[in-house]
PDB file of C-alpha atoms in Angstrom:
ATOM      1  CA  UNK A   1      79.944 113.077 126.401  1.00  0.00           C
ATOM      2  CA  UNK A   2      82.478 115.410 124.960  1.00  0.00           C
ATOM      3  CA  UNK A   3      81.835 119.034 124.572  1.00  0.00           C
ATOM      4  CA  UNK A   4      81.816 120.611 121.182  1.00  0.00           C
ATOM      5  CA  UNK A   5      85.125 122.233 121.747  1.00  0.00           C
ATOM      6  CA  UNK A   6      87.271 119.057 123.074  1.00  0.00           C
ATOM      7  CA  UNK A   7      85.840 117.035 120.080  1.00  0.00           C
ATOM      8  CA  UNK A   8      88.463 119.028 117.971  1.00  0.00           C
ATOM      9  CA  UNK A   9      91.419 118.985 120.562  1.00  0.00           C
ATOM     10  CA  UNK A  10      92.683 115.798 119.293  1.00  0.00           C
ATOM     11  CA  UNK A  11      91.875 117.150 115.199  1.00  0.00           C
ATOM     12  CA  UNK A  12      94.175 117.866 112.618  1.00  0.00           C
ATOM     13  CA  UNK A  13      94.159 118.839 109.047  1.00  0.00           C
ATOM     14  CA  UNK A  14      94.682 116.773 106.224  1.00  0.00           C
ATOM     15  CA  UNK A  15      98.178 116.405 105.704  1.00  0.00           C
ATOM     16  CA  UNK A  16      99.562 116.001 102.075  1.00  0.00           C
ATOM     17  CA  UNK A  17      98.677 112.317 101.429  1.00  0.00           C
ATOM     18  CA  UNK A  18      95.247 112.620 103.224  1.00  0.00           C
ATOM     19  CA  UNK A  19      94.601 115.751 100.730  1.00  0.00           C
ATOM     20  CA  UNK A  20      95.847 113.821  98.128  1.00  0.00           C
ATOM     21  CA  UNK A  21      93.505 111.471  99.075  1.00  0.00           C
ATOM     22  CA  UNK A  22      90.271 113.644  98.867  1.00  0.00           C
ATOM     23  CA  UNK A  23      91.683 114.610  95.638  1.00  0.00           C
ATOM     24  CA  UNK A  24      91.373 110.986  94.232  1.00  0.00           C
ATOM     25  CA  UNK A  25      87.809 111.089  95.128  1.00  0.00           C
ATOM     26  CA  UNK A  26      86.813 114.588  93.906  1.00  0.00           C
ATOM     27  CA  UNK A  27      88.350 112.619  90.556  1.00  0.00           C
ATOM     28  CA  UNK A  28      86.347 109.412  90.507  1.00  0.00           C
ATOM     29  CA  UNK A  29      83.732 111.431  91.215  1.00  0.00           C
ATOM     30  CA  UNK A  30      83.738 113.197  87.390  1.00  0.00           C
ATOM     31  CA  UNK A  31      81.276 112.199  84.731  1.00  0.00           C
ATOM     32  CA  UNK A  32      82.876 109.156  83.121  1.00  0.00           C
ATOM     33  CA  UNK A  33      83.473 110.474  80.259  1.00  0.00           C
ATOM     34  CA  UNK A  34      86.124 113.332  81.914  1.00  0.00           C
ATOM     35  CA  UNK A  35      87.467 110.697  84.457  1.00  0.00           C
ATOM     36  CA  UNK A  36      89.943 108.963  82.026  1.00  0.00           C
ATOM     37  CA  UNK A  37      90.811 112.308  80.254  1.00  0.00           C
ATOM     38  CA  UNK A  38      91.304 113.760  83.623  1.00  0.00           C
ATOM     39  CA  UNK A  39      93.592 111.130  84.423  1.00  0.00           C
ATOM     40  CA  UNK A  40      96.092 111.969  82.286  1.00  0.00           C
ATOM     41  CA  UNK A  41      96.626 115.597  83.538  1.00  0.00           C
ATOM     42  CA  UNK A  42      99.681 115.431  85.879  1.00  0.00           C
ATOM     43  CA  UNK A  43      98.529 116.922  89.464  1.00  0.00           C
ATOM     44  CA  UNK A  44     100.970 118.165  91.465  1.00  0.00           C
ATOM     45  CA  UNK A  45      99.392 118.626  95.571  1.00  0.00           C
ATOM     46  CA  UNK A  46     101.992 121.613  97.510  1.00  0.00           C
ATOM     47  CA  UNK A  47     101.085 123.375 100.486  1.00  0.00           C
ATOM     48  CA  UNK A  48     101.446 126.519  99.017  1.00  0.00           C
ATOM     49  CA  UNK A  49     102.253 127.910  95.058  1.00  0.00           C
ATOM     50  CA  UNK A  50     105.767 128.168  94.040  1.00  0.00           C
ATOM     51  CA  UNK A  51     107.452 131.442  93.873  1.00  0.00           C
ATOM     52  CA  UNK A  52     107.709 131.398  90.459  1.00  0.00           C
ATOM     53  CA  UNK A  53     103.839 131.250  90.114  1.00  0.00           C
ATOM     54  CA  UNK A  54     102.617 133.924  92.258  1.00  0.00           C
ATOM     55  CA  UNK A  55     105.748 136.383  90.582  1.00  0.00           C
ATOM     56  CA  UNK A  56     103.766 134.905  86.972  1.00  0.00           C
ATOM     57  CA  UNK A  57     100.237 136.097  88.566  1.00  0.00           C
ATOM     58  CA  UNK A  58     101.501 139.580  90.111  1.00  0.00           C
ATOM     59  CA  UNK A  59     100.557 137.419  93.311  1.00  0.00           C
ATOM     60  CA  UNK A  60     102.073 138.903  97.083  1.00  0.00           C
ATOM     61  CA  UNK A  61     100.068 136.364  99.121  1.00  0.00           C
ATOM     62  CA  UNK A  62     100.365 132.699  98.585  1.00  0.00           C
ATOM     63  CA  UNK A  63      97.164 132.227 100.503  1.00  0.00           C
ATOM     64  CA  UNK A  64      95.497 134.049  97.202  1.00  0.00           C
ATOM     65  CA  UNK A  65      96.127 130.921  94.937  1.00  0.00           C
ATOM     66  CA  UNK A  66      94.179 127.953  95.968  1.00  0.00           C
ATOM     67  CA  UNK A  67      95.197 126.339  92.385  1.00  0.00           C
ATOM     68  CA  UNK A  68      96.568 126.349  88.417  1.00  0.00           C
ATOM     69  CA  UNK A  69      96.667 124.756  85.661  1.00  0.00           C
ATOM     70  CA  UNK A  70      99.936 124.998  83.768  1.00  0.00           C
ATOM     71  CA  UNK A  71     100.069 123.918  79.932  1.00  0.00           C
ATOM     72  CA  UNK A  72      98.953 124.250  76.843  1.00  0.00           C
ATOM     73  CA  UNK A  73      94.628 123.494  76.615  1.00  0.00           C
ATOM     74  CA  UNK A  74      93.080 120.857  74.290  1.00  0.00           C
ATOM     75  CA  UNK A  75      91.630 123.913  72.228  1.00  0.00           C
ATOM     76  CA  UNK A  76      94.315 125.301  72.077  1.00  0.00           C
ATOM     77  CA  UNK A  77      97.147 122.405  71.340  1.00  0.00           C
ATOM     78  CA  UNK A  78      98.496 121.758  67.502  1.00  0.00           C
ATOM     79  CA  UNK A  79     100.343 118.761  66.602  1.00  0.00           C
ATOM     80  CA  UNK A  80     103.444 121.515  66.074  1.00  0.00           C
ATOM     81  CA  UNK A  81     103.255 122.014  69.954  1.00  0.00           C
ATOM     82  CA  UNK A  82     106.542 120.721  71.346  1.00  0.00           C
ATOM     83  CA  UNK A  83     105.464 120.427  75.261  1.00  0.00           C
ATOM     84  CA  UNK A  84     107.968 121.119  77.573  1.00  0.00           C
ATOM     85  CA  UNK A  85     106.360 119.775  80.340  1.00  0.00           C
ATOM     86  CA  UNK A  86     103.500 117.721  80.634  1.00  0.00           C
ATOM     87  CA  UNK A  87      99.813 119.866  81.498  1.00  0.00           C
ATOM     88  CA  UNK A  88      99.636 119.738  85.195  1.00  0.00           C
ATOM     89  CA  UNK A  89      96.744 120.761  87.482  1.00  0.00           C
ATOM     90  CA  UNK A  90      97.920 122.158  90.425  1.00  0.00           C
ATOM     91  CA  UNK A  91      96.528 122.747  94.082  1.00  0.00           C
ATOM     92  CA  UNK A  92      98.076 124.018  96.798  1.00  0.00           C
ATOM     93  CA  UNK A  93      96.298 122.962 100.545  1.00  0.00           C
ATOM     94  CA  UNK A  94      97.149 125.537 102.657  1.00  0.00           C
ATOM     95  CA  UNK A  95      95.428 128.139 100.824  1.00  0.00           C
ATOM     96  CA  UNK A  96      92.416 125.374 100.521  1.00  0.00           C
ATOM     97  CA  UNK A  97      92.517 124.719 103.799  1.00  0.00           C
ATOM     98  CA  UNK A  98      92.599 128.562 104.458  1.00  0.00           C
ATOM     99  CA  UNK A  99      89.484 128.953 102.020  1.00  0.00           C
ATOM    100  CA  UNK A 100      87.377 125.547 103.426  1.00  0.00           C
ATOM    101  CA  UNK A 101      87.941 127.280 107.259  1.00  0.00           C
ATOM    102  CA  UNK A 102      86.808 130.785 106.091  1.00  0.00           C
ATOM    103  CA  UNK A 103      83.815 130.050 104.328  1.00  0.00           C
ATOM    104  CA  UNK A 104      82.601 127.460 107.225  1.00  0.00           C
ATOM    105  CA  UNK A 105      79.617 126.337 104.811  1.00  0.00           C
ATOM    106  CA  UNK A 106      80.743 123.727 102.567  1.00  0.00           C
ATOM    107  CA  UNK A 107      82.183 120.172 103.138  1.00  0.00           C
ATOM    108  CA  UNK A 108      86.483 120.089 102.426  1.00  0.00           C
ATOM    109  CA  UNK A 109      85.868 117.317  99.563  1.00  0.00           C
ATOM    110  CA  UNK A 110      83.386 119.989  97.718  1.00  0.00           C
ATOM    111  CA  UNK A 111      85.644 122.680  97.623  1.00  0.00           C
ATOM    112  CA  UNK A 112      88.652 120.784  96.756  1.00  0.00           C
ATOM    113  CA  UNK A 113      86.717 118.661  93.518  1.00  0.00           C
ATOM    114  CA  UNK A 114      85.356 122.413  93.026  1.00  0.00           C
ATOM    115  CA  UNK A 115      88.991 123.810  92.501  1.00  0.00           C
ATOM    116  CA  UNK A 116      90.309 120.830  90.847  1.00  0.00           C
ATOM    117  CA  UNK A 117      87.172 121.035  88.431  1.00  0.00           C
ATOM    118  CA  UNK A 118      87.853 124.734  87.437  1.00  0.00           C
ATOM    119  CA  UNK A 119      91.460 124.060  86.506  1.00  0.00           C
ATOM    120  CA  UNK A 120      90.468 120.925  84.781  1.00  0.00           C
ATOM    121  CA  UNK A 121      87.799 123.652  82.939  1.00  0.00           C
ATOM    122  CA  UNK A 122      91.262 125.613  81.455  1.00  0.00           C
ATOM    123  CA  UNK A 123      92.920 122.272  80.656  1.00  0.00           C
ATOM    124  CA  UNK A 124      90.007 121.590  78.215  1.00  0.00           C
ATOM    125  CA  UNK A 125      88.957 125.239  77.481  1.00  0.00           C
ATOM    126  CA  UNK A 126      85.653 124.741  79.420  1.00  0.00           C
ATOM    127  CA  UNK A 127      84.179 127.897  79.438  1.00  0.00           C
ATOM    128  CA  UNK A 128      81.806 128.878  83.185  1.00  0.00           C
ATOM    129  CA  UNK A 129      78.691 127.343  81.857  1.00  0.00           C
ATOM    130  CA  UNK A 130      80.461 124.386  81.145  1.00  0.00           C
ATOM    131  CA  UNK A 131      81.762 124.338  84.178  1.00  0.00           C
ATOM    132  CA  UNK A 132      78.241 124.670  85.705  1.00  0.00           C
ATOM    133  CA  UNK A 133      77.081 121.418  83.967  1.00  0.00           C
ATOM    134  CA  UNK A 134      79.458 119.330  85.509  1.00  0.00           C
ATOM    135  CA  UNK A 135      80.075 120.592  89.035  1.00  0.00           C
ATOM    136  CA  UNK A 136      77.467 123.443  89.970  1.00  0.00           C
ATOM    137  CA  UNK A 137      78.634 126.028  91.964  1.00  0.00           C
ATOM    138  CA  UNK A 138      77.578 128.983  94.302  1.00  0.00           C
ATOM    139  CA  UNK A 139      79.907 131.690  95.737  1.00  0.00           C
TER     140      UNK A 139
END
């Protein structure tokens, strides 16, 4: 029998298409009636945010961002909108990872649908409590 410790010599973390992969379930595992609008929201999966973002955010540490929505929300869209890129939710492993490691109480597939969920939340202008009827949370 192997000890607790050797169990995880041979262990890795999810690489990008594993992550991708628990992604895809956090998604089919959204109330129906989200599942198909949540579909259409680009995702990009990057180990860590962009430059760019974490200059936008007044961000030093790229371990800080664990994910973003970029776009315009559904509250918030007119048919005088002229998108220059299509709404993307964004989430970035590493700091994920990072996060699922720290906390040591939750399963990796929780936390990412959790982040995934709140970013969802600002592409349809969900407000907390919202939030809290689809995917319950505790800090």
């Amino acid at each position: 029998m192997k000890n607790s410790v050797s169990q995880w010599e041979s262990s890795l973390p999810p690489d990008h298409s594993a992550f991708e992969e628990i992604v895809m379930h956090a998604i089919e595992g959204l109330p129906v009636q989200f599942r198909q609008q949540a579909a259409a929201v680009a995702l990009q999966v990057a180990d860590f945010a962009p430059d760019t973002f974490l200059e936008e955010l007044d961000l030093e540490n790229p371990f800080d961002l664990t994910g973003l929505y970029t776009g315009i929300p559904m509250t918030e869209k007119s048919v005088m909108d002229q998108p220059m890129e299509p709404d993307t939710i964004w989430l970035f492993r590493r700091p994920i990872l990072d996060e699922w490691v720290a906390r040591g109480d939750i399963e990796l597939g929780v936390l990412v649908a959790h982040v995934f969920i709140h970013e969802l939340a600002h592409h349809f202008g969900w407000s907390d409590a919202d939030i809290a009827t689809i995917a319950p949370w505790q800090d």
